Amino acid sequence: LAASMVQAVVSYYGFELHRDSEELSYRRGLAKEYSGTIPLDKVQSVVLTENVLARRLGYASVAIETAGYSPSGDSTGSQSAVPLAERDHAYTLAQEVEAFGNPTFERPPKRARTRYAARYALGVFILTGLATAVVRLAEFTPPVPTTTLLAGLVLVPVAAHLKWANLGYAVEEDHFISRAGFWSRRTQVVPFYRIQTIAEQATIFQRRRDLASVVVDT
């Protein structure tokens, strides 16, 4: 955590963001300075990110994904527009880049939460089985029985609920907005005219519960 904080300070030291009618310009960095522009007509999506601590304190960050070069050299750039700001201010800037409203998210059906619980419980059983197998093969006695890992089942309903509660989507007049993640919640705003394909996919386990996933590609 300390290392990531230092890296963030070094990367975003002296951060400045300016806007004119057609582009955003930025400058940041301590050891290595980055500067450049983000043409607004190349924006693919706007992403707001809030980790657990930031949500508790009312902060968020904004990144703009573009079809072009980024400071990291990726062909599809994700460039920080606001490294960290009060949540209302971050949303205001995001809405200036893409004119979306205040979305009301629709969550997946509750049977999806049951599926997450089953998946996490299966993970606990598998981890316990692997640990037990390793102990027997290595022929040593651990300080506590490997079956104590099954205590993780107590957390399964909580984990399943948190994953389900932080999932959502909203369809507006000109934008599709998705939200996912508990530890780091990511809200992505995609204008309709940037959507290339829409795909629906369902695993055999999803089909058994009449569920499916939708993938929107830009």
Tab-separated table of C-alpha atoms in Angstrom:
chain	number	residue	atom	x	y	z
A	1	LEU	CA	0.000	0.000	0.000
A	2	ALA	CA	2.786	2.428	0.917
A	3	ALA	CA	4.618	1.649	-2.344
A	4	SER	CA	1.493	2.307	-4.416
A	5	MET	CA	0.927	5.606	-2.589
A	6	VAL	CA	4.497	6.720	-3.322
A	7	GLN	CA	4.123	5.691	-6.956
A	8	ALA	CA	0.903	7.691	-7.253
A	9	VAL	CA	2.536	10.781	-5.764
A	10	VAL	CA	5.515	10.492	-8.128
A	11	SER	CA	3.314	9.831	-11.181
A	12	TYR	CA	0.799	12.625	-10.543
A	13	TYR	CA	3.009	15.231	-8.918
A	14	GLY	CA	2.072	18.722	-10.092
A	15	PHE	CA	-0.961	17.419	-11.972
A	16	GLU	CA	-2.689	20.045	-14.123
A	17	LEU	CA	-5.689	19.695	-16.422
A	18	HIS	CA	-6.999	22.315	-18.818
A	19	ARG	CA	-9.806	22.275	-21.338
A	20	ASP	CA	-10.668	24.179	-24.463
A	21	SER	CA	-13.543	23.575	-26.861
A	22	GLU	CA	-12.060	20.496	-28.539
A	23	GLU	CA	-9.541	18.864	-26.203
A	24	LEU	CA	-8.156	18.403	-22.713
A	25	SER	CA	-4.499	19.074	-22.016
A	26	TYR	CA	-2.594	17.674	-19.044
A	27	ARG	CA	0.811	17.793	-17.389
A	28	ARG	CA	2.031	15.570	-14.563
A	29	GLY	CA	4.993	13.670	-13.138
A	30	LEU	CA	7.999	14.162	-10.872
A	31	ALA	CA	10.817	11.837	-11.921
A	32	LYS	CA	9.486	11.770	-15.488
A	33	GLU	CA	7.121	14.437	-16.727
A	34	TYR	CA	4.244	13.609	-19.045
A	35	SER	CA	2.247	16.141	-20.990
A	36	GLY	CA	-0.196	15.839	-23.824
A	37	THR	CA	-3.689	16.346	-25.080
A	38	ILE	CA	-6.855	14.249	-25.100
A	39	PRO	CA	-9.005	15.083	-28.149
A	40	LEU	CA	-12.628	14.938	-27.082
A	41	ASP	CA	-13.693	13.526	-30.440
A	42	LYS	CA	-11.569	10.408	-29.747
A	43	VAL	CA	-13.112	9.589	-26.377
A	44	GLN	CA	-14.261	5.957	-26.268
A	45	SER	CA	-15.513	5.935	-22.688
A	46	VAL	CA	-15.223	7.715	-19.360
A	47	VAL	CA	-14.397	5.646	-16.282
A	48	LEU	CA	-14.949	6.638	-12.660
A	49	THR	CA	-13.103	4.543	-10.086
A	50	GLU	CA	-13.724	4.466	-6.336
A	51	ASN	CA	-11.923	2.067	-4.046
A	52	VAL	CA	-13.373	1.155	-0.659
A	53	LEU	CA	-11.523	3.886	1.223
A	54	ALA	CA	-12.293	6.552	-1.389
A	55	ARG	CA	-16.003	5.705	-1.255
A	56	ARG	CA	-16.003	6.050	2.528
A	57	LEU	CA	-14.329	9.458	2.263
A	58	GLY	CA	-16.416	10.634	-0.713
A	59	TYR	CA	-13.673	10.656	-3.354
A	60	ALA	CA	-13.296	9.254	-6.870
A	61	SER	CA	-10.936	9.333	-9.829
A	62	VAL	CA	-11.730	9.839	-13.506
A	63	ALA	CA	-9.983	8.245	-16.479
A	64	ILE	CA	-10.696	8.846	-20.147
A	65	GLU	CA	-10.234	5.967	-22.564
A	66	THR	CA	-9.327	6.971	-26.096
A	67	ALA	CA	-8.569	5.211	-29.353
A	68	GLY	CA	-4.980	6.299	-29.651
A	69	TYR	CA	-1.613	6.596	-27.955
A	70	SER	CA	-1.273	6.696	-24.188
A	71	PRO	CA	1.757	7.584	-22.053
A	72	SER	CA	2.260	3.857	-21.403
A	73	GLY	CA	2.384	3.176	-25.133
A	74	ASP	CA	-0.867	1.232	-25.333
A	75	SER	CA	-2.785	1.385	-28.607
A	76	THR	CA	-5.926	2.147	-26.635
A	77	GLY	CA	-5.073	4.802	-24.092
A	78	SER	CA	-6.494	5.189	-20.622
A	79	GLN	CA	-5.433	8.589	-19.358
A	80	SER	CA	-6.190	10.054	-15.983
A	81	ALA	CA	-8.331	13.171	-16.143
A	82	VAL	CA	-8.668	13.475	-12.352
A	83	PRO	CA	-6.329	11.343	-10.167
A	84	LEU	CA	-8.419	12.008	-7.057
A	85	ALA	CA	-11.173	14.492	-6.256
A	86	GLU	CA	-14.364	14.831	-4.285
A	87	ARG	CA	-16.946	12.518	-5.813
A	88	ASP	CA	-19.350	15.271	-6.903
A	89	HIS	CA	-16.526	17.169	-8.590
A	90	ALA	CA	-15.297	14.013	-10.333
A	91	TYR	CA	-18.810	13.282	-11.657
A	92	THR	CA	-19.198	16.884	-12.816
A	93	LEU	CA	-16.016	16.669	-14.897
A	94	ALA	CA	-17.030	13.275	-16.309
A	95	GLN	CA	-20.392	14.734	-17.332
A	96	GLU	CA	-18.637	17.631	-19.059
A	97	VAL	CA	-16.671	15.153	-21.159
A	98	GLU	CA	-19.725	12.955	-21.853
A	99	ALA	CA	-23.154	14.492	-21.296
A	100	PHE	CA	-24.756	11.674	-19.323
A	101	GLY	CA	-27.248	12.132	-16.518
A	102	ASN	CA	-27.416	10.845	-12.962
A	103	PRO	CA	-27.923	7.133	-13.650
A	104	THR	CA	-30.253	4.904	-11.680
A	105	PHE	CA	-28.622	1.499	-11.832
A	106	GLU	CA	-30.545	-1.711	-12.295
A	107	ARG	CA	-29.009	-4.680	-10.514
A	108	PRO	CA	-28.934	-8.262	-11.785
A	109	PRO	CA	-31.714	-10.524	-10.474
A	110	LYS	CA	-31.257	-11.913	-6.972
A	111	ARG	CA	-30.700	-15.412	-8.309
A	112	ALA	CA	-27.344	-14.110	-9.568
A	113	ARG	CA	-26.373	-13.465	-5.943
A	114	THR	CA	-27.167	-17.097	-5.134
A	115	ARG	CA	-24.902	-18.166	-7.976
A	116	TYR	CA	-22.042	-16.036	-6.628
A	117	ALA	CA	-22.496	-17.644	-3.213
A	118	ALA	CA	-22.322	-21.120	-4.739
A	119	ARG	CA	-19.202	-20.162	-6.689
A	120	TYR	CA	-17.409	-18.774	-3.644
A	121	ALA	CA	-18.409	-21.750	-1.489
A	122	LEU	CA	-17.000	-24.086	-4.146
A	123	GLY	CA	-13.769	-22.085	-4.051
A	124	VAL	CA	-13.509	-22.572	-0.288
A	125	PHE	CA	-14.042	-26.341	-0.650
A	126	ILE	CA	-11.436	-26.576	-3.417
A	127	LEU	CA	-8.887	-24.561	-1.400
A	128	THR	CA	-9.495	-26.769	1.638
A	129	GLY	CA	-9.109	-29.921	-0.447
A	130	LEU	CA	-5.847	-28.715	-2.020
A	131	ALA	CA	-4.420	-27.721	1.368
A	132	THR	CA	-5.337	-31.100	2.829
A	133	ALA	CA	-3.738	-32.921	-0.112
A	134	VAL	CA	-0.513	-30.917	0.216
A	135	VAL	CA	-0.313	-31.639	3.957
A	136	ARG	CA	-0.766	-35.373	3.424
A	137	LEU	CA	1.725	-35.555	0.573
A	138	ALA	CA	4.299	-33.558	2.493
A	139	GLU	CA	3.634	-35.654	5.602
A	140	PHE	CA	3.744	-32.864	8.141
A	141	THR	CA	1.337	-31.671	10.790
A	142	PRO	CA	0.229	-28.043	10.368
A	143	PRO	CA	-0.228	-25.851	13.466
A	144	VAL	CA	-3.973	-25.816	12.794
A	145	PRO	CA	-6.084	-28.338	10.878
A	146	THR	CA	-6.586	-27.529	7.212
A	147	THR	CA	-10.308	-27.951	7.781
A	148	THR	CA	-10.263	-24.586	9.587
A	149	LEU	CA	-10.254	-23.089	6.088
A	150	LEU	CA	-13.903	-24.087	5.961
A	151	ALA	CA	-14.538	-21.213	8.360
A	152	GLY	CA	-14.337	-19.089	5.228
A	153	LEU	CA	-17.835	-20.315	4.409
A	154	VAL	CA	-19.097	-17.805	6.980
A	155	LEU	CA	-17.908	-14.988	4.707
A	156	VAL	CA	-19.403	-16.456	1.524
A	157	PRO	CA	-22.880	-14.858	1.875
A	158	VAL	CA	-21.300	-11.468	2.629
A	159	ALA	CA	-18.934	-11.674	-0.342
A	160	ALA	CA	-21.736	-12.762	-2.683
A	161	HIS	CA	-23.973	-9.922	-1.534
A	162	LEU	CA	-21.244	-7.280	-1.915
A	163	LYS	CA	-20.445	-8.430	-5.444
A	164	TRP	CA	-24.130	-8.423	-6.407
A	165	ALA	CA	-24.857	-5.073	-4.720
A	166	ASN	CA	-22.064	-3.317	-6.640
A	167	LEU	CA	-23.110	-4.641	-10.039
A	168	GLY	CA	-25.455	-2.598	-12.167
A	169	TYR	CA	-26.219	-1.017	-15.492
A	170	ALA	CA	-28.180	1.930	-16.828
A	171	VAL	CA	-29.365	2.648	-20.366
A	172	GLU	CA	-29.811	6.332	-21.132
A	173	GLU	CA	-30.853	8.117	-24.299
A	174	ASP	CA	-27.286	8.327	-25.650
A	175	HIS	CA	-25.165	6.274	-23.241
A	176	PHE	CA	-24.728	2.826	-21.763
A	177	ILE	CA	-23.363	2.854	-18.209
A	178	SER	CA	-22.068	-0.154	-16.302
A	179	ARG	CA	-20.849	-0.533	-12.730
A	180	ALA	CA	-18.915	-3.356	-11.080
A	181	GLY	CA	-16.490	-4.075	-8.260
A	182	PHE	CA	-16.478	-3.847	-4.479
A	183	TRP	CA	-12.839	-3.292	-3.548
A	184	SER	CA	-12.468	-0.929	-6.487
A	185	ARG	CA	-15.812	0.033	-7.982
A	186	ARG	CA	-15.589	0.988	-11.639
A	187	THR	CA	-18.342	2.938	-13.385
A	188	GLN	CA	-17.896	3.116	-17.155
A	189	VAL	CA	-19.836	5.472	-19.418
A	190	VAL	CA	-19.951	4.487	-23.099
A	191	PRO	CA	-21.641	6.685	-25.719
A	192	PHE	CA	-23.821	4.695	-28.110
A	193	TYR	CA	-22.026	5.954	-31.205
A	194	ARG	CA	-18.755	4.397	-29.928
A	195	ILE	CA	-20.210	0.918	-29.528
A	196	GLN	CA	-18.840	-1.522	-32.120
A	197	THR	CA	-20.491	-4.773	-31.076
A	198	ILE	CA	-22.814	-6.123	-28.390
A	199	ALA	CA	-22.501	-9.785	-27.423
A	200	GLU	CA	-24.575	-11.928	-25.104
A	201	GLN	CA	-22.911	-14.941	-23.566
A	202	ALA	CA	-23.997	-17.522	-21.010
A	203	THR	CA	-22.079	-20.385	-19.446
A	204	ILE	CA	-23.790	-23.687	-18.758
A	205	PHE	CA	-24.138	-22.652	-15.109
A	206	GLN	CA	-25.677	-19.298	-16.053
A	207	ARG	CA	-28.164	-20.971	-18.365
A	208	ARG	CA	-29.325	-23.239	-15.553
A	209	ARG	CA	-30.389	-20.128	-13.636
A	210	ASP	CA	-31.676	-18.226	-16.692
A	211	LEU	CA	-28.804	-15.723	-16.547
A	212	ALA	CA	-26.494	-14.234	-19.152
A	213	SER	CA	-23.703	-11.666	-19.487
A	214	VAL	CA	-23.688	-8.785	-21.952
A	215	VAL	CA	-20.376	-7.528	-23.360
A	216	VAL	CA	-20.305	-4.087	-24.984
A	217	ASP	CA	-17.220	-3.563	-27.145
A	218	THR	CA	-15.903	-0.160	-28.212
